[in-house]
Every structure is written in structure tokens, then in C-alpha cells.
């Protein structure tokens, strides 16, 4: 029993160590600098809510879907449509390698997210945003964040 508990603890610590979490206000500042506030009608609060519900602000998150595609990065951008991971068929609409979506500087992620929301559906392309952020009061996501 102790051995199983110890092994579980080690696995959790390794997983936590591998996660690259960005601070909410640091993300807000970066998104503001990259002109995401108001882009296609979406506020910084929309973007912060999206990042939270998709990845809990984890830049390095990768999730495998039932269809064999993968979601990458802080916004969990899908490999079937938006990037190529050379593991599954991809339309690669953002013209980038999925691994670029795991970069801490987030510039490739932001460019791809702009491409996604500029198309049909906007942020509704993300089911988690539709379920948890759309038509919700979101201003609290910016509480305590100073963009200047």
C-alpha cells in the first residue's frame, strides 16, 4: 500500500513538473500586447476564460482525442484542422507544426488562435468556451491584472 501511494505521489510530482503554467495576469498582458483585446469582438476575459477551461493555463498541455487527433497548448488547438503533428491527417490551416503551440513565447499560438476566431464560428470552435464562457459574466478574469 505504501509503495503504491509513494509511486502515485512521484507520478503526480513528475506531471506537475512537466506542466508549464503561465500566470493569468502575465497571459492577459501578453494577449494585450498582441492586440487580442477586442480581436473579432472577443475580450481579454474571453481569452483568459478559454485558456483556463481548456488547459488551466498550461502551455505544455497535450490531449489525445477519441478520433486520434491531438489538442495542443494553452488553447488546446486541434491537430486535425489547425496544425500538423505528422501523427494524423491535418488540414494544417494555421500552417505550423503542432509542437510550436507548446512554445512558452505563445506567438505561434496567438497567430493560430487569431486564424481560428477569424473564421466561421469564432470562439464557438472551442466546445469548452461555448459551455463555460459564452454568455457568462467574465470581467472577473481581469481582476488584479495591470496591463501597463
Short mmCIF file of C-alpha atoms in Angstrom, two decimals:
data_model
loop_
_atom_site.label_atom_id
_atom_site.label_comp_id
_atom_site.label_asym_id
_atom_site.label_seq_id
_atom_site.Cartn_x
_atom_site.Cartn_y
_atom_site.Cartn_z
CA UNK A 1 0.00 0.00 0.00
CA UNK A 2 2.76 2.44 0.95
CA UNK A 3 4.66 1.59 -2.20
CA UNK A 4 1.58 2.31 -4.38
CA UNK A 5 0.99 5.59 -2.57
CA UNK A 6 4.63 6.60 -2.98
CA UNK A 7 4.57 5.70 -6.68
CA UNK A 8 1.38 7.73 -7.19
CA UNK A 9 2.96 10.71 -5.45
CA UNK A 10 6.07 10.52 -7.63
CA UNK A 11 3.96 10.33 -10.80
CA UNK A 12 1.95 13.38 -9.71
CA UNK A 13 5.12 15.34 -8.96
CA UNK A 14 6.61 14.44 -12.34
CA UNK A 15 3.42 15.54 -14.11
CA UNK A 16 3.35 18.81 -12.18
CA UNK A 17 7.00 19.43 -13.02
CA UNK A 18 6.34 18.87 -16.73
CA UNK A 19 3.43 21.33 -16.82
CA UNK A 20 4.35 24.84 -17.86
CA UNK A 21 1.76 27.09 -16.26
CA UNK A 22 1.53 30.78 -17.15
CA UNK A 23 0.19 33.27 -14.63
CA UNK A 24 -3.28 34.60 -15.55
CA UNK A 25 -2.21 38.26 -15.46
CA UNK A 26 1.01 37.54 -17.39
CA UNK A 27 -1.13 35.91 -20.07
CA UNK A 28 -3.51 38.90 -20.09
CA UNK A 29 -0.57 41.26 -20.56
CA UNK A 30 0.86 39.21 -23.43
CA UNK A 31 -2.53 38.91 -25.14
CA UNK A 32 -2.99 42.67 -24.76
CA UNK A 33 0.44 43.32 -26.31
CA UNK A 34 -0.51 41.08 -29.24
CA UNK A 35 -3.76 43.04 -29.87
CA UNK A 36 -6.10 40.26 -28.76
CA UNK A 37 -8.36 42.56 -26.70
CA UNK A 38 -11.35 43.16 -28.94
CA UNK A 39 -9.98 40.99 -31.77
CA UNK A 40 -13.02 39.77 -33.72
CA UNK A 41 -15.15 41.07 -30.84
CA UNK A 42 -13.59 38.94 -28.09
CA UNK A 43 -12.29 40.49 -24.87
CA UNK A 44 -9.19 39.55 -22.93
CA UNK A 45 -11.58 37.97 -20.42
CA UNK A 46 -12.87 35.66 -23.17
CA UNK A 47 -9.31 34.57 -23.95
CA UNK A 48 -8.44 34.06 -20.28
CA UNK A 49 -11.59 32.02 -19.71
CA UNK A 50 -10.75 29.93 -22.78
CA UNK A 51 -7.19 29.30 -21.57
CA UNK A 52 -8.46 28.28 -18.15
CA UNK A 53 -11.22 25.91 -19.29
CA UNK A 54 -9.08 24.32 -21.99
CA UNK A 55 -5.75 23.90 -20.20
CA UNK A 56 -5.83 25.53 -16.77
CA UNK A 57 -3.21 27.96 -18.17
CA UNK A 58 -0.90 25.04 -19.05
CA UNK A 59 1.19 25.99 -22.10
CA UNK A 60 2.56 22.45 -22.45
CA UNK A 61 -0.72 20.52 -22.29
CA UNK A 62 -1.30 17.87 -24.98
CA UNK A 63 -4.50 15.83 -25.06
CA UNK A 64 -5.34 12.87 -27.28
CA UNK A 65 -8.90 12.80 -28.65
CA UNK A 66 -11.04 9.75 -29.43
CA UNK A 67 -10.63 10.35 -33.20
CA UNK A 68 -6.82 10.08 -32.97
CA UNK A 69 -6.19 13.81 -33.26
CA UNK A 70 -4.44 15.79 -30.54
CA UNK A 71 -5.09 19.16 -28.87
CA UNK A 72 -2.03 21.30 -28.17
CA UNK A 73 -1.09 24.10 -25.84
CA UNK A 74 -2.85 26.65 -23.73
CA UNK A 75 -5.87 26.91 -26.06
CA UNK A 76 -5.86 23.17 -26.94
CA UNK A 77 -5.67 23.73 -30.69
CA UNK A 78 -6.59 20.60 -32.62
CA UNK A 79 -4.19 18.82 -34.97
CA UNK A 80 -6.91 17.64 -37.36
CA UNK A 81 -7.65 21.15 -38.58
CA UNK A 82 -5.12 23.71 -37.43
CA UNK A 83 -1.58 22.27 -37.21
CA UNK A 84 0.41 19.24 -38.28
CA UNK A 85 1.83 16.70 -35.86
CA UNK A 86 2.66 14.07 -38.51
CA UNK A 87 0.60 11.54 -36.50
CA UNK A 88 -2.79 12.14 -38.02
CA UNK A 89 -4.27 13.72 -41.15
CA UNK A 90 -4.30 17.50 -40.87
CA UNK A 91 -5.67 20.35 -42.90
CA UNK A 92 -2.96 22.50 -41.22
CA UNK A 93 -4.95 25.71 -41.67
CA UNK A 94 -2.52 27.65 -39.43
CA UNK A 95 0.49 26.36 -41.45
CA UNK A 96 2.56 25.28 -38.47
CA UNK A 97 3.93 22.31 -36.59
CA UNK A 98 1.79 21.46 -33.58
CA UNK A 99 4.92 21.47 -31.38
CA UNK A 100 5.15 25.23 -31.97
CA UNK A 101 1.90 25.55 -29.99
CA UNK A 102 3.82 24.39 -26.91
CA UNK A 103 6.35 27.24 -27.06
CA UNK A 104 6.46 29.44 -23.93
CA UNK A 105 6.51 32.64 -26.01
CA UNK A 106 2.98 31.82 -27.31
CA UNK A 107 3.39 33.81 -30.54
CA UNK A 108 2.56 30.88 -32.83
CA UNK A 109 -0.37 30.01 -30.58
CA UNK A 110 -1.70 33.57 -30.74
CA UNK A 111 -1.35 33.73 -34.54
CA UNK A 112 -3.21 30.44 -34.91
CA UNK A 113 -5.92 31.47 -32.43
CA UNK A 114 -6.46 34.64 -34.49
CA UNK A 115 -6.87 32.47 -37.59
CA UNK A 116 -9.40 30.27 -35.79
CA UNK A 117 -11.58 33.09 -34.46
CA UNK A 118 -11.44 34.95 -37.77
CA UNK A 119 -13.22 32.05 -39.46
CA UNK A 120 -16.72 30.68 -39.22
CA UNK A 121 -17.81 30.15 -35.64
CA UNK A 122 -15.26 32.36 -33.93
CA UNK A 123 -14.64 31.15 -30.39
CA UNK A 124 -17.52 28.73 -30.74
CA UNK A 125 -14.94 26.47 -32.40
CA UNK A 126 -13.97 25.60 -28.81
CA UNK A 127 -16.68 23.50 -27.14
CA UNK A 128 -15.33 24.33 -23.67
CA UNK A 129 -15.65 28.08 -24.39
CA UNK A 130 -19.25 27.57 -25.57
CA UNK A 131 -20.12 25.62 -22.42
CA UNK A 132 -18.26 27.65 -19.78
CA UNK A 133 -17.51 31.15 -21.09
CA UNK A 134 -20.08 32.16 -23.73
CA UNK A 135 -22.84 34.43 -22.43
CA UNK A 136 -21.27 34.44 -18.95
CA UNK A 137 -20.03 37.42 -16.93
CA UNK A 138 -16.26 37.27 -17.45
CA UNK A 139 -14.84 40.57 -16.17
CA UNK A 140 -13.52 38.89 -13.01
CA UNK A 141 -10.85 37.18 -15.14
CA UNK A 142 -9.05 40.54 -15.33
CA UNK A 143 -9.25 41.26 -11.58
CA UNK A 144 -5.89 42.42 -10.29
CA UNK A 145 -4.24 42.45 -13.71
CA UNK A 146 -2.38 45.61 -14.73
CA UNK A 147 -1.65 45.80 -18.43
CA UNK A 148 0.57 48.89 -18.43
#
